[in-house]
Rosetta silent file (secondary structure, phi, psi, omega in degrees, C-alpha in Angstrom):
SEQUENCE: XXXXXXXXXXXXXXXXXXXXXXXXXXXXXXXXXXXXXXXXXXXXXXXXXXXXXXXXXXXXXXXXXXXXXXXXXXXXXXXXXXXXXXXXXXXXXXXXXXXXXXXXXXXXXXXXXXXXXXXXXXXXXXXXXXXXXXXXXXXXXXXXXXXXXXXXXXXXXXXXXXXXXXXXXXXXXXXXXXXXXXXXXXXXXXXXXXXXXXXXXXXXXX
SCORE:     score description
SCORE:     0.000 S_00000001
   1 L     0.000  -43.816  178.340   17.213  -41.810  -21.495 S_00000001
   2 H   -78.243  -38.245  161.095   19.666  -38.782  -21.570 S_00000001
   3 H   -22.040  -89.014 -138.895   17.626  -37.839  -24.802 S_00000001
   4 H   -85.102  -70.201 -164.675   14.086  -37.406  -22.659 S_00000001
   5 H   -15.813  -60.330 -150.042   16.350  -35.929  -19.339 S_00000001
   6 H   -87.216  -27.163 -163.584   17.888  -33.233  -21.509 S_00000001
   7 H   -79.689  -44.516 -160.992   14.439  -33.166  -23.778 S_00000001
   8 H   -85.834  -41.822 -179.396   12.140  -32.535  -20.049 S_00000001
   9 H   -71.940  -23.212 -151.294   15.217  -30.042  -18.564 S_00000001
  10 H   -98.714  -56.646  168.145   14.478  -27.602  -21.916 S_00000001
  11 H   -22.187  -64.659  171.856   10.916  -28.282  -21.399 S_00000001
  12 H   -59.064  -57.686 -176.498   11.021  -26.640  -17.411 S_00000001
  13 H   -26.777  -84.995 -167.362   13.392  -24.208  -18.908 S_00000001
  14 H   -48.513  -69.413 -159.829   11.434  -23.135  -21.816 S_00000001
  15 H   -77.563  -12.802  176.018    8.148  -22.828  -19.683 S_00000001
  16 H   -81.648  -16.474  179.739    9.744  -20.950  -16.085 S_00000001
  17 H   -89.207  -17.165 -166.876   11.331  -18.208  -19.149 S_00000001
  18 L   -74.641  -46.300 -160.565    7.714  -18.392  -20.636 S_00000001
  19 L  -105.169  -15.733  172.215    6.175  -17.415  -17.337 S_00000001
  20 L   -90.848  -18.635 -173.856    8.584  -15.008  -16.484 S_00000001
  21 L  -102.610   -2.965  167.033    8.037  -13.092  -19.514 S_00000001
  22 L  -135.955  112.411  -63.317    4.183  -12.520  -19.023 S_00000001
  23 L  -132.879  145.654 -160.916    2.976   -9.992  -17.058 S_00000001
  24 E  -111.471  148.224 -139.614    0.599  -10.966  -13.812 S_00000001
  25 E  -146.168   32.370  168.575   -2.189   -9.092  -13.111 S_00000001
  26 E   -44.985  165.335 -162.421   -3.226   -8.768   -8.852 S_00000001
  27 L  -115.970  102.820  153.952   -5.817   -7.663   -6.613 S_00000001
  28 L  -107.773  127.043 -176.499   -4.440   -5.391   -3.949 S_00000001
  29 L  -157.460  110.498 -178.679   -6.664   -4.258   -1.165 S_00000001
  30 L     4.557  138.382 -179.755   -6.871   -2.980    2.408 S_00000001
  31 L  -135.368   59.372  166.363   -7.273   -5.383    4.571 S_00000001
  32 L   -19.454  118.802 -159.719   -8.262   -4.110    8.054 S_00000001
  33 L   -50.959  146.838  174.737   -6.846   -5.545   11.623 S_00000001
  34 L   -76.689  -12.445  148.001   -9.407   -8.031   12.800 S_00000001
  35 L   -59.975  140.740  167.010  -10.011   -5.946   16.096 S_00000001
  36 L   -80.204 -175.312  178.302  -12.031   -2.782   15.590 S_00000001
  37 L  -151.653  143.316 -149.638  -10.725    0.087   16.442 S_00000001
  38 L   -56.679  121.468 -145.773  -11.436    2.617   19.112 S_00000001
  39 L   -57.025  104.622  160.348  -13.683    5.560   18.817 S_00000001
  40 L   -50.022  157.038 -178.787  -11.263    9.070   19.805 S_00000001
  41 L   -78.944  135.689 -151.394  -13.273   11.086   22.222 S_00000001
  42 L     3.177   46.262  149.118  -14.627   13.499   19.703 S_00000001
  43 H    22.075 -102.445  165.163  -14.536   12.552   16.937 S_00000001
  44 H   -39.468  -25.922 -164.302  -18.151   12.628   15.760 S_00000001
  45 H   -74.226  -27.876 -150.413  -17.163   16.818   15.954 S_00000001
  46 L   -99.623   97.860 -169.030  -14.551   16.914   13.281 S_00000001
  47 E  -103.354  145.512 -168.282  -15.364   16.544    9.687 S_00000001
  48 E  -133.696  163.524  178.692  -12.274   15.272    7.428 S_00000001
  49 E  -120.609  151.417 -163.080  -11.490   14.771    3.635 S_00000001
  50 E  -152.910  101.237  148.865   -8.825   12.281    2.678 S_00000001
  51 E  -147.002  157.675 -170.821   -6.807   12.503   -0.670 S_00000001
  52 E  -122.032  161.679 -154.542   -4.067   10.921   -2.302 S_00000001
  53 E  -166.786  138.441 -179.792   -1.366   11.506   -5.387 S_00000001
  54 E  -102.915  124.111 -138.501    0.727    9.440   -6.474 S_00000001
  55 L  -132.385   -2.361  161.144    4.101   10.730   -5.771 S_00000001
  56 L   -34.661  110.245  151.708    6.056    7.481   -6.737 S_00000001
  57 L  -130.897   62.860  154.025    9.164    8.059   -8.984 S_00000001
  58 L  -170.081  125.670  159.645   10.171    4.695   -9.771 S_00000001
  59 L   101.191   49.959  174.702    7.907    1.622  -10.331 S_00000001
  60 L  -113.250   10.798  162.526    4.350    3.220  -11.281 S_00000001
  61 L  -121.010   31.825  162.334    3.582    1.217  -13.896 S_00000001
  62 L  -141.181  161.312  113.506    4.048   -2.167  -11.710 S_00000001
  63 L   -51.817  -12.723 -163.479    3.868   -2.982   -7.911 S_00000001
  64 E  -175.236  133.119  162.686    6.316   -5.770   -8.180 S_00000001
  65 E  -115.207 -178.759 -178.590    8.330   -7.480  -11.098 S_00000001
  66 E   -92.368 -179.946  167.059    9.103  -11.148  -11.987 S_00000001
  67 E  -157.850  166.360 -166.329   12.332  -12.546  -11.906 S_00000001
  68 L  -113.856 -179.511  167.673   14.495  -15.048  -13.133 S_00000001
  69 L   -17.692  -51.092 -167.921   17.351  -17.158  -11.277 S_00000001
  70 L   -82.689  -12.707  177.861   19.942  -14.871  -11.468 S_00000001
  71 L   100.291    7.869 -100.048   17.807  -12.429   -9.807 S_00000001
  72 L  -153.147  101.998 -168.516   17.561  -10.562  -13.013 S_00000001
  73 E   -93.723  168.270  141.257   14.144   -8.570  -13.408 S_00000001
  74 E   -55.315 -126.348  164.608   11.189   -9.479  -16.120 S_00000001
  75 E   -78.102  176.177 -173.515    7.789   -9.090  -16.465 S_00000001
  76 E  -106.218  153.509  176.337    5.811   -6.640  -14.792 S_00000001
  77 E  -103.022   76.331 -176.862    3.419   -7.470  -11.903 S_00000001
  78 E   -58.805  147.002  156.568    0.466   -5.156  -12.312 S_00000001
  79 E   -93.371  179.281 -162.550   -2.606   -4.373  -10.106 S_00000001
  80 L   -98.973  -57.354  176.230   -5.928   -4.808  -11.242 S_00000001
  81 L   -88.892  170.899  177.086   -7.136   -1.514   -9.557 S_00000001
  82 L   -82.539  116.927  179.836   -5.859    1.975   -8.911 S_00000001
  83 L   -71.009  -38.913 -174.447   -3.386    1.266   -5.431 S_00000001
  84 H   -60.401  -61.240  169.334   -3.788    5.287   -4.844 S_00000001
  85 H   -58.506  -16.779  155.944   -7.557    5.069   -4.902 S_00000001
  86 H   -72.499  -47.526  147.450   -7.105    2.077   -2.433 S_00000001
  87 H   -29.092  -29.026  174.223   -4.845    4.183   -0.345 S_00000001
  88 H   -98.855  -23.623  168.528   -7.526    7.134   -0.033 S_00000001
  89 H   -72.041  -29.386 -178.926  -10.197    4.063    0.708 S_00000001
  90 H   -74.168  -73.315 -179.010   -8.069    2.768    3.288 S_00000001
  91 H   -59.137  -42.220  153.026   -7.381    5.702    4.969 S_00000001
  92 H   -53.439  -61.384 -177.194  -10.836    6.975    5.208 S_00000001
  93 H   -27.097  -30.937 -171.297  -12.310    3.562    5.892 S_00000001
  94 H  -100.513   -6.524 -178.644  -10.099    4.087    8.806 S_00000001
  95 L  -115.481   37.685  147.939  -10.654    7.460   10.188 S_00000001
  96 L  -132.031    7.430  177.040  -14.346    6.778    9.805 S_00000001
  97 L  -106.254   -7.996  155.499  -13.684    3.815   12.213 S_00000001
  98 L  -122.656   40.403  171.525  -12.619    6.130   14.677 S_00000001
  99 L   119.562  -29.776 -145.127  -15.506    8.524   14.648 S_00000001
 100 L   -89.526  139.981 -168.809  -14.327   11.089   12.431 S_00000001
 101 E  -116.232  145.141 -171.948  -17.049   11.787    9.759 S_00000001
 102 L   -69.916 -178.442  176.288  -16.547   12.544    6.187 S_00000001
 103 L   151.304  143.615 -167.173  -17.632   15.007    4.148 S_00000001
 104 L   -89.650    2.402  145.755  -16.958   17.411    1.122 S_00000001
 105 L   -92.299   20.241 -158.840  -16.788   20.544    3.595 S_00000001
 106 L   -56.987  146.037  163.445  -13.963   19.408    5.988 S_00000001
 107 L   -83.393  -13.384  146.812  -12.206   20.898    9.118 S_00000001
 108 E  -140.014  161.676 -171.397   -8.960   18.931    8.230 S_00000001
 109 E  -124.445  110.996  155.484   -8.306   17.925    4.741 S_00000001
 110 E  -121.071  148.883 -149.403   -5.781   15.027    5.034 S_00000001
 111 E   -91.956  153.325  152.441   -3.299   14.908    1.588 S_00000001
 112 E  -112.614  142.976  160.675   -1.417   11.256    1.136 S_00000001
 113 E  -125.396  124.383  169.205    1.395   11.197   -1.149 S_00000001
 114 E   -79.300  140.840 -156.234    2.448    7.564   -1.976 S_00000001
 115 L  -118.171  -64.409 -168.081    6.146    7.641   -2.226 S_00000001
 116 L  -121.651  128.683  147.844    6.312    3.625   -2.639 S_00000001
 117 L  -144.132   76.752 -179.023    4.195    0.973   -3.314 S_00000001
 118 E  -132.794  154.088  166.306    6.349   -2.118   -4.822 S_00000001
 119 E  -132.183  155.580 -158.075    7.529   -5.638   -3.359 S_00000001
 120 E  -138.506  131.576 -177.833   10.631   -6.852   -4.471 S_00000001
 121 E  -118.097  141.895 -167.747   11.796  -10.219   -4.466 S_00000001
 122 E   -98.882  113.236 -167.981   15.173  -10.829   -3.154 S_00000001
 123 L   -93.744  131.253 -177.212   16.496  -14.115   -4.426 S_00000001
 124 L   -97.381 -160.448  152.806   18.067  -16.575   -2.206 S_00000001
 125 L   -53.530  -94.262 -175.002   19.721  -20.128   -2.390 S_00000001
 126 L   -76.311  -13.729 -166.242   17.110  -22.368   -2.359 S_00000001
 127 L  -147.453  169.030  140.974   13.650  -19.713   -2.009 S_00000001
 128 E  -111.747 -170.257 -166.391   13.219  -16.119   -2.105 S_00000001
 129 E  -126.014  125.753 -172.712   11.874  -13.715   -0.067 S_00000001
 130 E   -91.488  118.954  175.588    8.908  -10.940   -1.412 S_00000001
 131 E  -121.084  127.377  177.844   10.126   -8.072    0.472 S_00000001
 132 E  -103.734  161.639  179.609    7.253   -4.793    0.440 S_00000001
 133 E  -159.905  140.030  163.668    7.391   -1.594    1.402 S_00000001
 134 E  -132.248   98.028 -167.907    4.411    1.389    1.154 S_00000001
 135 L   -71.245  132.789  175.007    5.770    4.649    2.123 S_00000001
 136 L  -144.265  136.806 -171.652    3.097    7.604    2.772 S_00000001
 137 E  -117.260  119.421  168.015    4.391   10.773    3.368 S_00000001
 138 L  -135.563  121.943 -142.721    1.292   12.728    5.143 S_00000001
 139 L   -95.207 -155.743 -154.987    0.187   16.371    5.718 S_00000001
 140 L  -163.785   94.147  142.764   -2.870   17.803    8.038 S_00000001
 141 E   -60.870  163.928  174.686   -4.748   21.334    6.499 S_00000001
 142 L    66.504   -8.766  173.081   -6.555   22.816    8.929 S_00000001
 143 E   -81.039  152.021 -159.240   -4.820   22.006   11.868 S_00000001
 144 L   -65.101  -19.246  177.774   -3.640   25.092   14.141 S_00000001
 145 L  -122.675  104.674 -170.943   -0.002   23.645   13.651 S_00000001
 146 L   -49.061  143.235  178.366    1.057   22.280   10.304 S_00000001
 147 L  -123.316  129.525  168.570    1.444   18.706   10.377 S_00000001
 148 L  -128.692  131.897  158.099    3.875   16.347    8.281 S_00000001
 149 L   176.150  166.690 -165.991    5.318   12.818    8.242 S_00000001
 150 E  -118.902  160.492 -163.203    5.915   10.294    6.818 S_00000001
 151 L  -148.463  119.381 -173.945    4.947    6.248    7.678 S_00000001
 152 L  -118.610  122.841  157.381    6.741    3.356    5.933 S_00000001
 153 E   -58.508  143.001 -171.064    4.691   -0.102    5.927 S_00000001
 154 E  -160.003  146.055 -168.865    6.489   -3.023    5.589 S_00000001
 155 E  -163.946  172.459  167.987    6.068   -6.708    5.352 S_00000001
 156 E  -161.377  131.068 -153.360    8.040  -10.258    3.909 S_00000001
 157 E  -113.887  104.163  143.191    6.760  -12.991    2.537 S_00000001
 158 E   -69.014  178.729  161.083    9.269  -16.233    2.545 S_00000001
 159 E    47.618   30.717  133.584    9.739  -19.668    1.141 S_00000001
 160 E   -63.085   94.303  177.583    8.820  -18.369   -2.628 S_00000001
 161 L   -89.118  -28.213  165.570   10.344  -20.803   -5.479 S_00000001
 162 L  -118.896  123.074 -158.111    8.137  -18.805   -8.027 S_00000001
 163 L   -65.416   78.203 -172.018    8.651  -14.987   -8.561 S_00000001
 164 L  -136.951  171.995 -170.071    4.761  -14.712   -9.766 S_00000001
 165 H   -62.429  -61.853 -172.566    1.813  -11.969   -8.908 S_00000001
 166 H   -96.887   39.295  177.068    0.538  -14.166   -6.596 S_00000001
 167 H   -91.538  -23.171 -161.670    3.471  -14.782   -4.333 S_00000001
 168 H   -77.674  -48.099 -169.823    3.739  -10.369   -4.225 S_00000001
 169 H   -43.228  -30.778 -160.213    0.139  -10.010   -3.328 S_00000001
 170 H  -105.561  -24.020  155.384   -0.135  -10.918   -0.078 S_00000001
 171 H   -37.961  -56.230  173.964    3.178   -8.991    1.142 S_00000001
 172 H   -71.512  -57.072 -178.604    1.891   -5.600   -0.390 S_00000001
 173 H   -48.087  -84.464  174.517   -1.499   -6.027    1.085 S_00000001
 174 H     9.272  -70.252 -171.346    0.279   -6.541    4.354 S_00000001
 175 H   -62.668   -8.095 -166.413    2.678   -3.787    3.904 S_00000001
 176 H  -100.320  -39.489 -172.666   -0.509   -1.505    3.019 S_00000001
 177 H   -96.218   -9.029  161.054   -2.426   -2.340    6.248 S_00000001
 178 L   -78.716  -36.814  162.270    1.042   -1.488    8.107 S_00000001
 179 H   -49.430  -64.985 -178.629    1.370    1.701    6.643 S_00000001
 180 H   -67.163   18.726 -174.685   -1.987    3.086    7.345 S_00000001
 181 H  -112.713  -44.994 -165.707   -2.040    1.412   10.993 S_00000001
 182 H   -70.420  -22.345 -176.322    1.019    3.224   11.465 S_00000001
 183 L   -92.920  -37.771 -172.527   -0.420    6.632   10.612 S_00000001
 184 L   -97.183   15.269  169.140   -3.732    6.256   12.211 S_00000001
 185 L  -128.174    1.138  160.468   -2.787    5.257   15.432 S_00000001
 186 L   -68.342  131.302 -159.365   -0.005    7.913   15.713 S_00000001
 187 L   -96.857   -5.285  149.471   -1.167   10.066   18.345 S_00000001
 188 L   -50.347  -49.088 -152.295    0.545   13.414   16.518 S_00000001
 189 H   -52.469  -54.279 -171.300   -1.248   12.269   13.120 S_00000001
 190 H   -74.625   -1.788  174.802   -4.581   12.559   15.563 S_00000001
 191 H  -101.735  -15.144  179.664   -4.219   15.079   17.501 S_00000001
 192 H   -84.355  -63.537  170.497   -3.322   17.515   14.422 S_00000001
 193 H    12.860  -73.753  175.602   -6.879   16.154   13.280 S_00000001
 194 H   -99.222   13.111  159.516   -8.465   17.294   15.977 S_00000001
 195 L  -104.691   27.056  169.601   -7.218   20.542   16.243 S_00000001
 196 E   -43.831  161.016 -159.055   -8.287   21.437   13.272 S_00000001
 197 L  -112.227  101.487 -176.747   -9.859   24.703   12.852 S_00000001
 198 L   -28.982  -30.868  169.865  -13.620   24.104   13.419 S_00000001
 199 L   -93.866   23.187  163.247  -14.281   26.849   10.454 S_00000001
 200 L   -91.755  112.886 -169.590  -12.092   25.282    7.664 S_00000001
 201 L    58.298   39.031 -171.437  -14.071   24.846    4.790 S_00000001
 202 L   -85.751  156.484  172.462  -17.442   24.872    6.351 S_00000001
 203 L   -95.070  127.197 -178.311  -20.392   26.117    4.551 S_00000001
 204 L   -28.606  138.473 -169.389  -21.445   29.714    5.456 S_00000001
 205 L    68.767  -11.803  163.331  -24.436   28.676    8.367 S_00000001
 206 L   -89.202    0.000    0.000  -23.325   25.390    9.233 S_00000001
C-alpha cells in the first residue's frame, strides 16, 4: 500500500513537472464592453491612423510563464497571434466606434507603444492569483498641442491551482480591454484627436 501511495505521489509529481516544462500556446483578443459606445460630436470630420511598436523590454517572447510550487518560473506561455497587431485592432476598432473614420491620409496619427503585456502568477497557500498588466504609453500627431500618456490596464484572476495558458488568458484579455477603455474614454486622449490639424496629411484637393 505505501508501495502504490509513494508509486501514484511520483506519478502527480512527474506529470505537474511535465506540464510545467511545455510551453502553452493562447488566443489573446480584444474583447469589447458589452455596451456600445457613444458617438463624439464630430467625429465623422476627423480622419485618424492608429499604430503600434512594441516597446516591451522584458517578456517579448511570452505573455505569461508557468510556474512551479515554489513559485519558481518555467515554461513560456505564448500567444498564438501578434498582441501588438491586436493592440492597433483594438484601438481602432474603438475609435471607429466613436465616429472617427480611418484612413491612410489622417488628421491625427495615433502611435501606441506597448510597454507591458504579461500576467504573472503570484503563488499563494492554497491557489494563486494571475495578476496582468498592459501598459500603453500614447502620443497624438497632428494635434495643435502635443499629446502624451500613458494608460496601465489591469486585471486578476483568482482561485488558480494550475499555472497553465489557460488560467493567463482570460486576465490579459481583461487587462487589454482595460487599457484601451482607459485611453479612449479619456477626455484629453479625445480632445487632442479632435484638434487635430484638419490639413495633416491630407491629399492635395481633398
Amino acid at each position: 500500500m505505501r508501495l502504490l501511495a509513494r508509486a501514484l505521489c511520483l506519478a502527480a509529481l512527474l506529470l505537474t513537472a511535465g506540464c510545467a516544462l511545455t510551453v502553452d500556446t493562447i488566443d489573446v483578443r480584444y474583447e469589447p464592453p458589452p455596451q456600445p459606445a457613444a458617438a463624439v460630436p464630430g467625429a465623422e470630420a476627423v480622419m485618424v491612423a492608429v499604430t503600434a511598436r512594441d516597446a516591451r523590454t522584458a517578456y517579448r517572447d511570452r505573455v505569461s510563464s508557468k510556474k512551479n510550487g515554489y513559485g519558481m518560473e518555467m515554461a513560456q506561455i505564448v500567444a498564438r497571434g501578434d498582441v501588438i497587431a491586436e493592440v492597433q485592432r483594438a484601438v481602432l476598432a474603438e475609435m471607429a466606434a466613436r465616429g472617427f473614420r480611418a484612413g491612410g491620409a489622417p488628421d491625427a496619427l495615433i502611435e501606441v507603444d506597448v510597454l507591458r503585456f504579461y500576467s504573472d502568477f503570484k503563488v499563494g497557500f492554497w491557489t494563486a492569483t494571475a495578476d496582468a498588466e498592459v501598459l500603453l504609453n500614447v502620443r497624438v500627431r497632428g494635434a495643435e498641442q502635443p499629446f502624451s500618456a500613458t494608460y496601465s490596464g489591469t486585471n486578476s484572476v483568482g482561485g488558480i491551482v494550475v499555472f497553465s495558458g489557460e488560467n493567463a488568458a482570460p486576465a490579459l484579455n481583461a487587462a487589454l480591454r482595460d487599457a484601451v477603455q482607459k485611453m479612449v474614454i479619456d477626455p484629453l486622449f479625445i480632445a487632442a484627436v479632435m484638434a487635430a490639424r484638419p490639413t495633416y496629411g491630407r491629399r492635395p484637393g481633398s
